[in-house]
Amino acid sequence: MDFSLDPRTEGLRDNLLDFMDRQIHPAEPVFHEQLGQLGDRWAWDSVPVLARLRTEARKRGLWNLFLPGEHGAGLTNLQYAPLAEITGRSHLAPAVLNCAAPDTGNMEVLAMFGTAQQRKQWLEPLLDGEIRSSFAMTEPDVASSDATNIATRIERDGDHYVINGRKWWITGAMNPNARILIVMGRTDPHAERHRQQSMVLVPRDAPGLEIVRGMAVFGYDDHDHGGHAELAFHDVRVPAENLIGGEGDGFAIAQARLGPGRIHHCMRSIGLAERAIELMCARAEQRVAFGRPLAEQGVIREWIAESRVRIEQLRLLVLKTAWLMDTVGNKGAHTEIQAIKIATPATVQWILDKAIQVHGAAGLSQDFPLAAAYAGIRTLRFADGPDEVHRNALARQELRRQAAARQRVGGERPTI
Ligand SMILES: Cc1cc2nc3c(=O)[nH]c(=O)nc-3n(C[C@H](O)[C@H](O)[C@H](O)COP(=O)(O)OP(=O)(O)OC[C@H]3O[C@@H](n4cnc5c(N)ncnc54)[C@H](O)[C@@H]3O)c2cc1C
């Protein structure tokens, strides 16, 4: 087994590390200052320093790294993994490189399922970083971890579709520059369970689309990346050509969208955990309690060691998953994708919790990035499917695999 990086990834990694150190990290406070001066606090991608950094990212060839194939940088998942990890260290970096969710997943959907016209109208400006987008599936009125529950109505009316319903937690949609939404809704309530929903493109300024409010996570409204909107659709009409794929394809498209999205979140979260370990160690060395640095207390050393062990285990699992996605496809890597989606937020949450504890009350404050990071990682135990749904599906798969193995050997395997 070879753990070394190939020359292209190595080159991109050096380039990215240099860009992070010299320009992205120093720009973080400037970004927040400039955002505070804007007339609209949700219009985060109009901040001047972000535009400057994005120009530089393109010059350096650090643009659309997430997207395989002809539309993006053409990296494999295994090549992208160490780069995404580096971007996870900074709140700003994914957006600078045009590699931020939910745009990444939406670009993938348009690249895979969009018509030539849809790609021209929406994918091209997204790939150029001119506009942003949102993905609207979750609804306040139904348990949305089960995508077949999605009830927003999408009804055909001549050359149009008419949309009625409510959505919430729609990331990025408070930003006026999130010009396009991919909306999932029910086109045929009588079809087979997995063929009832479809996806349709809805411009944010479509008449009848009401931006109700921004939601907050533990009090953080995330306005620095477009917030999470509650939306109401009142007879919103869009041309029939705005349908993505065919009627009834919504569930399948949602599944296809989530594979890469989940692994990207995991890769970035590992970078975040690395930053937390750095902060934890620096604080433990510098802070003295009861006559010696915290770093000399056994319990703190235990947390530091355990954090290192857990993050190394996790990285290997994520890299194995990336390799499987590249070699046997997202479907073949399904179990591993679920495993990393279960393991990553819980592990990184544990590390952040310890890093906060080492910092004392300061760890909970606005003076360190740990509290906001903790809120963000806790979110990931819901976003793209709650832990329990993934555990359930993974267990079902494992039970099937074990039953098939028993059958192959003609009954019960001896247990030793
Ligand atoms: C910050 C944030 C950003 C988000 N961004 C988006 C976005 O951009 N677009 C979007 O569409 N959605 C988004 N979401 C919503 C997210 O995807 C949903 O919250 C998630 O899918 C769960 O749906 P729900 O909240 O309706 O939970 P429910 O479906 O009501 O589930 C509630 C709980 O029931 C339990 N449960 C459910 N099914 C099972 C099962 N099979 N076995 C055992 N227990 C189970 C779980 O504990 C689960 O947490 C976001 C959420 C957050 C917090």
CSV table of C-alpha atoms and ligand atoms in Angstrom, one decimal:
chain,number,residue,atom,x,y,z
A,1,MET,CA,0.0,0.0,0.0
A,2,ASP,CA,1.4,3.4,-1.1
A,3,PHE,CA,0.5,6.4,1.1
A,4,SER,CA,2.5,8.9,-0.9
A,5,LEU,CA,0.8,11.7,-3.0
A,6,ASP,CA,1.1,11.7,-6.8
A,7,PRO,CA,3.1,14.6,-8.3
A,8,ARG,CA,0.0,16.6,-9.4
A,9,THR,CA,-1.6,16.4,-5.9
A,10,GLU,CA,1.8,17.2,-4.3
A,11,GLY,CA,2.1,20.3,-6.4
A,12,LEU,CA,-1.4,21.5,-5.7
A,13,ARG,CA,-0.9,20.8,-2.0
A,14,ASP,CA,2.2,23.0,-1.8
A,15,ASN,CA,0.5,25.7,-3.8
A,16,LEU,CA,-2.6,25.6,-1.6
A,17,LEU,CA,-0.6,25.6,1.7
A,18,ASP,CA,1.3,28.7,0.5
A,19,PHE,CA,-1.9,30.4,-0.5
A,20,MET,CA,-3.5,29.6,2.9
A,21,ASP,CA,-0.5,30.9,4.9
A,22,ARG,CA,0.2,34.0,2.9
A,23,GLN,CA,-3.3,35.2,1.9
A,24,ILE,CA,-6.3,33.2,3.2
A,25,HIS,CA,-5.6,33.0,6.9
A,26,PRO,CA,-4.6,36.7,7.1
A,27,ALA,CA,-7.8,37.7,5.2
A,28,GLU,CA,-10.1,36.0,7.7
A,29,PRO,CA,-10.5,39.0,10.1
A,30,VAL,CA,-10.6,41.4,7.1
A,31,PHE,CA,-13.5,39.4,5.6
A,32,HIS,CA,-15.5,39.7,8.8
A,33,GLU,CA,-14.8,43.4,9.1
A,34,GLN,CA,-15.8,44.1,5.5
A,35,LEU,CA,-18.9,42.0,5.8
A,36,GLY,CA,-19.9,44.1,8.8
A,37,GLN,CA,-19.7,47.2,6.6
A,38,LEU,CA,-22.0,45.9,3.8
A,39,GLY,CA,-25.5,47.2,3.6
A,40,ASP,CA,-26.9,43.6,3.5
A,41,ARG,CA,-25.4,41.3,6.1
A,42,TRP,CA,-26.4,38.2,4.1
A,43,ALA,CA,-24.6,39.2,0.9
A,44,TRP,CA,-21.4,37.6,2.1
A,45,ASP,CA,-20.0,36.9,-1.4
A,46,SER,CA,-20.0,40.6,-2.2
A,47,VAL,CA,-17.2,41.2,0.3
A,48,PRO,CA,-14.2,42.8,-1.6
A,49,VAL,CA,-11.5,40.7,-0.1
A,50,LEU,CA,-13.2,37.5,-1.2
A,51,ALA,CA,-13.3,38.7,-4.8
A,52,ARG,CA,-9.6,39.4,-4.6
A,53,LEU,CA,-8.8,36.0,-3.2
A,54,ARG,CA,-10.9,34.3,-5.8
A,55,THR,CA,-9.0,36.0,-8.6
A,56,GLU,CA,-5.8,34.8,-7.1
A,57,ALA,CA,-7.1,31.2,-6.6
A,58,ARG,CA,-7.9,31.1,-10.4
A,59,LYS,CA,-4.5,32.4,-11.2
A,60,ARG,CA,-2.9,29.7,-9.1
A,61,GLY,CA,-5.0,26.9,-10.7
A,62,LEU,CA,-6.8,26.3,-7.4
A,63,TRP,CA,-10.3,26.5,-8.8
A,64,ASN,CA,-13.2,24.0,-8.9
A,65,LEU,CA,-10.9,21.3,-7.5
A,66,PHE,CA,-13.9,19.3,-6.2
A,67,LEU,CA,-15.4,18.6,-9.6
A,68,PRO,CA,-14.1,15.5,-11.5
A,69,GLY,CA,-14.4,15.3,-15.3
A,70,GLU,CA,-14.4,18.0,-18.0
A,71,HIS,CA,-16.3,20.7,-16.1
A,72,GLY,CA,-13.9,20.9,-13.2
A,73,ALA,CA,-10.3,20.4,-12.3
A,74,GLY,CA,-10.6,16.7,-13.1
A,75,LEU,CA,-9.1,15.4,-9.9
A,76,THR,CA,-10.1,12.0,-8.4
A,77,ASN,CA,-11.6,11.9,-4.9
A,78,LEU,CA,-8.3,10.5,-3.6
A,79,GLN,CA,-6.4,13.5,-5.1
A,80,TYR,CA,-9.0,16.0,-3.8
A,81,ALA,CA,-9.1,14.5,-0.3
A,82,PRO,CA,-5.8,16.0,1.1
A,83,LEU,CA,-6.6,19.4,-0.5
A,84,ALA,CA,-10.1,19.5,0.9
A,85,GLU,CA,-8.7,18.7,4.3
A,86,ILE,CA,-6.4,21.8,4.1
A,87,THR,CA,-9.4,24.0,3.2
A,88,GLY,CA,-11.3,22.7,6.2
A,89,ARG,CA,-8.8,24.6,8.4
A,90,SER,CA,-10.3,27.9,7.3
A,91,HIS,CA,-13.9,29.1,7.2
A,92,LEU,CA,-13.1,31.2,4.1
A,93,ALA,CA,-11.0,28.8,2.0
A,94,PRO,CA,-13.8,26.5,0.5
A,95,ALA,CA,-15.5,29.6,-0.9
A,96,VAL,CA,-12.3,31.2,-2.2
A,97,LEU,CA,-11.6,28.0,-4.2
A,98,ASN,CA,-15.3,27.7,-5.4
A,99,CYS,CA,-15.5,24.5,-3.5
A,100,ALA,CA,-18.1,25.4,-0.9
A,101,ALA,CA,-21.4,23.5,-0.2
A,102,PRO,CA,-24.1,23.6,-1.2
A,103,ASP,CA,-22.9,25.0,-4.6
A,104,THR,CA,-20.6,22.0,-5.1
A,105,GLY,CA,-23.5,19.5,-4.9
A,106,ASN,CA,-25.7,21.6,-7.1
A,107,MET,CA,-23.0,22.0,-9.7
A,108,GLU,CA,-22.6,18.2,-9.6
A,109,VAL,CA,-26.3,17.7,-10.2
A,110,LEU,CA,-26.3,20.1,-13.1
A,111,ALA,CA,-23.2,18.5,-14.6
A,112,MET,CA,-24.7,15.0,-14.3
A,113,PHE,CA,-28.4,15.6,-15.0
A,114,GLY,CA,-28.8,19.1,-16.4
A,115,THR,CA,-29.8,19.7,-20.0
A,116,ALA,CA,-27.5,21.8,-22.3
A,117,GLN,CA,-29.7,24.8,-21.7
A,118,GLN,CA,-29.7,24.4,-17.9
A,119,ARG,CA,-26.0,23.9,-17.9
A,120,LYS,CA,-25.5,27.1,-19.9
A,121,GLN,CA,-27.8,29.2,-17.9
A,122,TRP,CA,-26.9,28.0,-14.4
A,123,LEU,CA,-23.9,25.7,-14.3
A,124,GLU,CA,-21.6,28.0,-16.2
A,125,PRO,CA,-22.1,31.0,-13.9
A,126,LEU,CA,-21.7,28.7,-10.9
A,127,LEU,CA,-18.5,27.3,-12.2
A,128,ASP,CA,-17.3,30.9,-12.8
A,129,GLY,CA,-18.2,31.8,-9.2
A,130,GLU,CA,-20.5,34.6,-10.5
A,131,ILE,CA,-23.6,33.4,-8.7
A,132,ARG,CA,-24.4,31.0,-5.8
A,133,SER,CA,-27.2,28.5,-5.3
A,134,SER,CA,-29.2,26.5,-2.7
A,135,PHE,CA,-30.6,23.0,-2.4
A,136,ALA,CA,-34.2,22.9,-1.0
A,137,MET,CA,-35.4,19.6,0.2
A,138,THR,CA,-36.1,19.7,4.0
A,139,GLU,CA,-39.6,20.8,5.2
A,140,PRO,CA,-40.9,21.8,8.6
A,141,ASP,CA,-44.1,19.7,8.3
A,142,VAL,CA,-42.6,16.3,7.5
A,143,ALA,CA,-39.8,14.1,8.8
A,144,SER,CA,-37.4,15.0,6.0
A,145,SER,CA,-34.7,12.5,6.8
A,146,ASP,CA,-37.0,10.2,4.8
A,147,ALA,CA,-36.8,11.9,1.4
A,148,THR,CA,-40.0,10.0,0.2
A,149,ASN,CA,-41.9,12.2,2.7
A,150,ILE,CA,-41.2,15.4,0.9
A,151,ALA,CA,-44.6,16.9,0.3
A,152,THR,CA,-44.1,20.3,-1.5
A,153,ARG,CA,-46.4,20.1,-4.5
A,154,ILE,CA,-44.9,20.5,-8.0
A,155,GLU,CA,-47.9,20.4,-10.5
A,156,ARG,CA,-47.7,20.5,-14.2
A,157,ASP,CA,-49.9,23.2,-15.8
A,158,GLY,CA,-49.4,23.5,-19.5
A,159,ASP,CA,-45.9,24.6,-20.3
A,160,HIS,CA,-45.2,25.3,-16.6
A,161,TYR,CA,-44.8,23.7,-13.2
A,162,VAL,CA,-46.6,25.3,-10.2
A,163,ILE,CA,-45.0,24.9,-6.8
A,164,ASN,CA,-46.7,25.2,-3.4
A,165,GLY,CA,-45.2,24.3,0.0
A,166,ARG,CA,-42.7,25.2,2.7
A,167,LYS,CA,-39.0,24.5,3.2
A,168,TRP,CA,-36.6,25.3,6.0
A,169,TRP,CA,-32.8,25.1,6.8
A,170,ILE,CA,-32.0,26.0,3.2
A,171,THR,CA,-28.4,26.8,3.4
A,172,GLY,CA,-27.2,29.9,1.5
A,173,ALA,CA,-30.7,31.1,0.5
A,174,MET,CA,-30.6,34.3,2.6
A,175,ASN,CA,-27.9,35.6,0.2
A,176,PRO,CA,-29.5,37.6,-2.6
A,177,ASN,CA,-26.8,36.2,-4.9
A,178,ALA,CA,-28.0,32.6,-4.4
A,179,ARG,CA,-29.8,33.2,-7.7
A,180,ILE,CA,-31.0,29.6,-8.3
A,181,LEU,CA,-32.5,26.9,-6.1
A,182,ILE,CA,-32.8,23.2,-6.8
A,183,VAL,CA,-36.2,22.4,-5.2
A,184,MET,CA,-37.4,18.9,-4.5
A,185,GLY,CA,-41.1,18.3,-4.4
A,186,ARG,CA,-43.9,15.8,-5.1
A,187,THR,CA,-45.1,15.6,-8.8
A,188,ASP,CA,-47.1,12.4,-8.5
A,189,PRO,CA,-48.5,11.3,-5.1
A,190,HIS,CA,-49.9,8.1,-6.6
A,191,ALA,CA,-46.6,6.8,-8.1
A,192,GLU,CA,-44.4,4.1,-6.5
A,193,ARG,CA,-42.9,5.4,-3.3
A,194,HIS,CA,-39.4,6.3,-4.7
A,195,ARG,CA,-40.9,7.9,-7.9
A,196,GLN,CA,-43.2,10.5,-6.4
A,197,GLN,CA,-40.7,13.3,-6.2
A,198,SER,CA,-38.9,15.4,-8.8
A,199,MET,CA,-36.4,18.3,-8.8
A,200,VAL,CA,-37.0,21.6,-10.5
A,201,LEU,CA,-34.9,24.8,-10.9
A,202,VAL,CA,-36.4,27.8,-9.3
A,203,PRO,CA,-34.9,31.3,-9.6
A,204,ARG,CA,-34.7,33.0,-6.2
A,205,ASP,CA,-36.6,36.0,-7.5
A,206,ALA,CA,-39.5,34.0,-8.9
A,207,PRO,CA,-42.8,35.6,-8.1
A,208,GLY,CA,-44.5,33.8,-5.1
A,209,LEU,CA,-41.2,32.7,-3.5
A,210,GLU,CA,-41.2,34.2,0.0
A,211,ILE,CA,-38.0,34.3,2.0
A,212,VAL,CA,-39.6,33.9,5.5
A,213,ARG,CA,-36.6,34.1,7.9
A,214,GLY,CA,-33.1,33.0,8.6
A,215,MET,CA,-32.7,30.0,11.0
A,216,ALA,CA,-30.0,29.9,13.7
A,217,VAL,CA,-27.9,27.0,15.0
A,218,PHE,CA,-27.2,27.4,18.8
A,219,GLY,CA,-27.7,31.2,18.1
A,220,TYR,CA,-25.3,31.3,15.1
A,221,ASP,CA,-27.2,32.6,12.0
A,222,ASP,CA,-24.2,31.7,9.7
A,223,HIS,CA,-24.8,35.0,7.8
A,224,ASP,CA,-21.1,34.7,6.8
A,225,HIS,CA,-22.0,32.0,4.3
A,226,GLY,CA,-25.6,32.9,3.4
A,227,GLY,CA,-27.5,31.6,6.4
A,228,HIS,CA,-30.2,28.9,6.4
A,229,ALA,CA,-33.5,30.1,5.1
A,230,GLU,CA,-37.1,29.2,5.7
A,231,LEU,CA,-39.0,29.6,2.4
A,232,ALA,CA,-42.6,29.6,1.4
A,233,PHE,CA,-43.7,28.8,-2.2
A,234,HIS,CA,-47.1,30.4,-3.1
A,235,ASP,CA,-48.1,29.3,-6.6
A,236,VAL,CA,-44.5,29.8,-7.9
A,237,ARG,CA,-44.5,29.1,-11.7
A,238,VAL,CA,-41.4,28.0,-13.6
A,239,PRO,CA,-41.1,26.8,-17.2
A,240,ALA,CA,-41.4,23.0,-17.7
A,241,GLU,CA,-37.8,23.0,-19.1
A,242,ASN,CA,-36.7,23.7,-15.5
A,243,LEU,CA,-37.3,20.1,-14.5
A,244,ILE,CA,-34.0,18.3,-13.8
A,245,GLY,CA,-34.0,14.8,-15.4
A,246,GLY,CA,-37.5,13.3,-15.7
A,247,GLU,CA,-40.6,13.4,-13.5
A,248,GLY,CA,-40.1,11.0,-10.6
A,249,ASP,CA,-36.3,11.2,-10.7
A,250,GLY,CA,-36.0,13.4,-7.6
A,251,PHE,CA,-35.2,10.6,-5.1
A,252,ALA,CA,-32.5,9.1,-7.3
A,253,ILE,CA,-30.9,12.6,-8.0
A,254,ALA,CA,-30.9,13.3,-4.3
A,255,GLN,CA,-29.1,10.1,-3.6
A,256,ALA,CA,-26.5,10.8,-6.4
A,257,ARG,CA,-25.9,14.3,-5.0
A,258,LEU,CA,-25.2,13.2,-1.5
A,259,GLY,CA,-22.3,10.7,-2.1
A,260,PRO,CA,-19.6,13.3,-3.0
A,261,GLY,CA,-21.1,15.9,-0.7
A,262,ARG,CA,-20.7,13.7,2.3
A,263,ILE,CA,-17.1,12.9,1.7
A,264,HIS,CA,-16.2,16.5,1.1
A,265,HIS,CA,-17.8,17.5,4.4
A,266,CYS,CA,-15.7,14.7,6.1
A,267,MET,CA,-12.4,15.8,4.5
A,268,ARG,CA,-12.9,19.4,5.5
A,269,SER,CA,-13.9,18.3,9.0
A,270,ILE,CA,-10.6,16.4,9.4
A,271,GLY,CA,-8.8,19.7,8.6
A,272,LEU,CA,-10.9,21.4,11.3
A,273,ALA,CA,-10.0,18.8,13.8
A,274,GLU,CA,-6.3,19.3,13.0
A,275,ARG,CA,-6.7,23.0,13.7
A,276,ALA,CA,-8.5,22.2,17.0
A,277,ILE,CA,-5.6,19.9,18.1
A,278,GLU,CA,-3.1,22.7,17.2
A,279,LEU,CA,-5.0,25.2,19.4
A,280,MET,CA,-5.4,22.6,22.2
A,281,CYS,CA,-1.7,21.9,22.3
A,282,ALA,CA,-0.7,25.6,22.1
A,283,ARG,CA,-3.0,26.5,25.0
A,284,ALA,CA,-2.0,23.5,27.1
A,285,GLU,CA,1.7,24.5,26.8
A,286,GLN,CA,1.1,28.1,27.6
A,287,ARG,CA,-1.5,28.0,30.4
A,288,VAL,CA,-0.2,27.2,34.0
A,289,ALA,CA,-2.5,25.8,36.7
A,290,PHE,CA,-1.5,24.6,40.1
A,291,GLY,CA,2.2,25.2,39.4
A,292,ARG,CA,2.6,23.5,36.1
A,293,PRO,CA,1.5,23.9,32.4
A,294,LEU,CA,-1.7,22.1,31.6
A,295,ALA,CA,0.3,20.1,29.0
A,296,GLU,CA,1.9,18.3,32.0
A,297,GLN,CA,-1.4,17.2,33.4
A,298,GLY,CA,-2.1,13.5,32.7
A,299,VAL,CA,-5.7,14.0,31.7
A,300,ILE,CA,-4.9,16.7,29.2
A,301,ARG,CA,-2.1,14.5,27.7
A,302,GLU,CA,-4.6,11.7,27.4
A,303,TRP,CA,-7.0,14.0,25.4
A,304,ILE,CA,-4.1,15.1,23.1
A,305,ALA,CA,-3.0,11.5,22.5
A,306,GLU,CA,-6.5,10.2,22.0
A,307,SER,CA,-7.3,13.1,19.6
A,308,ARG,CA,-4.3,12.2,17.5
A,309,VAL,CA,-5.2,8.5,17.4
A,310,ARG,CA,-8.8,9.1,16.5
A,311,ILE,CA,-8.0,11.6,13.7
A,312,GLU,CA,-5.5,9.3,12.1
A,313,GLN,CA,-8.0,6.4,12.1
A,314,LEU,CA,-10.6,8.6,10.6
A,315,ARG,CA,-8.4,10.0,7.9
A,316,LEU,CA,-7.5,6.4,6.8
A,317,LEU,CA,-11.2,5.5,6.6
A,318,VAL,CA,-12.0,8.7,4.6
A,319,LEU,CA,-9.1,8.0,2.2
A,320,LYS,CA,-10.2,4.4,1.7
A,321,THR,CA,-13.7,5.7,0.9
A,322,ALA,CA,-12.3,8.2,-1.6
A,323,TRP,CA,-10.3,5.4,-3.3
A,324,LEU,CA,-13.3,3.1,-3.4
A,325,MET,CA,-15.5,5.9,-5.0
A,326,ASP,CA,-12.8,6.3,-7.7
A,327,THR,CA,-12.4,2.6,-8.4
A,328,VAL,CA,-15.8,1.0,-7.9
A,329,GLY,CA,-18.1,4.1,-8.0
A,330,ASN,CA,-20.3,5.9,-5.4
A,331,LYS,CA,-22.7,2.9,-5.3
A,332,GLY,CA,-19.9,0.4,-4.6
A,333,ALA,CA,-18.6,2.7,-1.8
A,334,HIS,CA,-22.0,3.2,-0.2
A,335,THR,CA,-21.3,1.4,3.1
A,336,GLU,CA,-18.0,3.3,3.5
A,337,ILE,CA,-19.7,6.6,2.7
A,338,GLN,CA,-22.2,5.9,5.5
A,339,ALA,CA,-19.4,4.8,7.8
A,340,ILE,CA,-17.5,8.1,7.4
A,341,LYS,CA,-20.7,10.1,7.7
A,342,ILE,CA,-21.4,8.4,11.0
A,343,ALA,CA,-17.8,8.5,12.3
A,344,THR,CA,-16.5,11.9,11.3
A,345,PRO,CA,-18.9,14.4,12.9
A,346,ALA,CA,-18.9,12.4,16.2
A,347,THR,CA,-15.1,12.1,16.3
A,348,VAL,CA,-14.5,15.8,15.4
A,349,GLN,CA,-17.1,16.9,17.9
A,350,TRP,CA,-15.3,14.9,20.6
A,351,ILE,CA,-12.0,16.6,19.7
A,352,LEU,CA,-13.5,20.0,19.6
A,353,ASP,CA,-15.1,19.4,23.0
A,354,LYS,CA,-11.7,18.6,24.5
A,355,ALA,CA,-10.1,21.6,22.8
A,356,ILE,CA,-12.8,23.8,24.3
A,357,GLN,CA,-12.3,22.3,27.8
A,358,VAL,CA,-8.5,22.9,27.7
A,359,HIS,CA,-9.2,26.5,26.9
A,360,GLY,CA,-11.4,27.0,30.0
A,361,ALA,CA,-14.3,29.4,29.5
A,362,ALA,CA,-12.4,31.2,26.7
A,363,GLY,CA,-13.1,28.1,24.6
A,364,LEU,CA,-16.7,29.0,24.6
A,365,SER,CA,-16.2,32.6,23.7
A,366,GLN,CA,-16.0,34.6,20.5
A,367,ASP,CA,-12.2,35.0,21.0
A,368,PHE,CA,-11.5,31.5,19.6
A,369,PRO,CA,-13.0,29.7,16.7
A,370,LEU,CA,-13.9,26.6,18.7
A,371,ALA,CA,-17.4,27.3,19.8
A,372,ALA,CA,-18.6,28.2,16.3
A,373,ALA,CA,-16.8,25.1,15.0
A,374,TYR,CA,-18.5,23.0,17.6
A,375,ALA,CA,-21.9,24.3,16.5
A,376,GLY,CA,-21.0,23.6,12.8
A,377,ILE,CA,-19.9,20.1,13.4
A,378,ARG,CA,-23.0,19.3,15.6
A,379,THR,CA,-25.0,20.4,12.5
A,380,LEU,CA,-23.4,17.7,10.4
A,381,ARG,CA,-25.0,15.0,12.5
A,382,PHE,CA,-28.2,16.1,10.8
A,383,ALA,CA,-27.3,17.7,7.5
A,384,ASP,CA,-27.2,15.1,4.7
A,385,GLY,CA,-29.0,12.7,6.9
A,386,PRO,CA,-29.1,12.1,10.7
A,387,ASP,CA,-26.6,9.6,12.3
A,388,GLU,CA,-29.4,7.1,13.1
A,389,VAL,CA,-30.6,6.9,9.5
A,390,HIS,CA,-27.1,6.0,8.3
A,391,ARG,CA,-26.6,3.5,11.2
A,392,ASN,CA,-29.8,1.9,10.3
A,393,ALA,CA,-28.9,1.5,6.6
A,394,LEU,CA,-25.4,0.4,7.4
A,395,ALA,CA,-26.7,-2.3,9.8
A,396,ARG,CA,-29.2,-3.5,7.2
A,397,GLN,CA,-26.4,-3.9,4.7
A,398,GLU,CA,-24.2,-5.7,7.2
A,399,LEU,CA,-27.0,-8.1,8.2
A,400,ARG,CA,-27.6,-8.9,4.5
A,401,ARG,CA,-23.9,-9.4,3.8
A,402,GLN,CA,-23.5,-11.8,6.8
A,403,ALA,CA,-26.7,-13.7,5.8
A,404,ALA,CA,-25.3,-14.2,2.3
A,405,ALA,CA,-22.0,-15.4,3.7
A,406,ARG,CA,-23.8,-17.9,5.9
A,407,GLN,CA,-25.7,-19.1,2.9
A,408,ARG,CA,-22.6,-19.6,0.9
A,409,VAL,CA,-21.1,-22.0,3.4
A,410,GLY,CA,-24.4,-23.8,3.7
A,411,GLY,CA,-25.8,-22.7,7.0
A,412,GLU,CA,-24.4,-21.5,10.3
A,413,ARG,CA,-20.7,-20.7,10.5
A,414,PRO,CA,-18.9,-22.2,13.5
A,415,THR,CA,-18.4,-19.4,16.0
A,416,ILE,CA,-15.1,-19.6,17.9
B,1,LIG,C1,-27.4,24.0,9.7
B,1,LIG,C2,-28.2,23.1,8.8
B,1,LIG,C3,-28.1,23.2,7.4
B,1,LIG,C4,-29.0,22.4,6.6
B,1,LIG,N1,-29.0,22.7,5.2
B,1,LIG,C5,-29.9,22.1,4.5
B,1,LIG,C6,-30.0,22.4,3.1
B,1,LIG,O1,-29.3,23.2,2.5
B,1,LIG,N2,-31.0,21.9,2.4
B,1,LIG,C7,-31.9,21.0,2.9
B,1,LIG,O2,-32.8,20.5,2.2
B,1,LIG,N3,-31.8,20.6,4.2
B,1,LIG,C8,-30.8,21.1,5.0
B,1,LIG,N4,-30.7,20.8,6.3
B,1,LIG,C9,-31.7,19.9,6.9
B,1,LIG,C10,-31.2,18.5,7.2
B,1,LIG,O3,-30.8,17.8,6.1
B,1,LIG,C11,-32.3,17.8,8.0
B,1,LIG,O4,-32.5,18.4,9.2
B,1,LIG,C12,-32.1,16.3,8.1
B,1,LIG,O5,-32.2,15.6,6.9
B,1,LIG,C13,-33.1,15.7,9.1
B,1,LIG,O6,-34.4,15.9,8.7
B,1,LIG,P1,-35.4,16.5,9.9
B,1,LIG,O7,-34.8,17.7,10.5
B,1,LIG,O8,-36.7,16.7,9.3
B,1,LIG,O9,-35.4,15.3,11.0
B,1,LIG,P2,-36.5,14.2,11.1
B,1,LIG,O10,-36.7,13.5,9.8
B,1,LIG,O11,-37.7,14.8,11.7
B,1,LIG,O12,-35.8,13.2,12.1
B,1,LIG,C14,-35.7,13.5,13.5
B,1,LIG,C15,-34.9,12.4,14.2
B,1,LIG,O13,-35.5,11.2,14.1
B,1,LIG,C16,-34.6,10.1,14.2
B,1,LIG,N5,-34.7,9.2,13.0
B,1,LIG,C17,-35.2,9.5,11.8
B,1,LIG,N6,-35.1,8.4,11.0
B,1,LIG,C18,-34.7,7.4,11.7
B,1,LIG,C19,-34.4,6.0,11.5
B,1,LIG,N7,-34.5,5.5,10.3
B,1,LIG,N8,-33.9,5.3,12.6
B,1,LIG,C20,-33.7,5.8,13.8
B,1,LIG,N9,-33.9,7.2,14.0
B,1,LIG,C21,-34.4,7.9,13.1
B,1,LIG,C22,-33.2,10.8,14.1
B,1,LIG,O14,-32.7,10.9,15.4
B,1,LIG,C23,-33.5,12.2,13.6
B,1,LIG,O15,-32.6,13.1,14.0
B,1,LIG,C24,-29.9,21.5,7.2
B,1,LIG,C25,-29.9,21.3,8.6
B,1,LIG,C26,-29.1,22.1,9.4
B,1,LIG,C27,-29.2,22.0,10.9
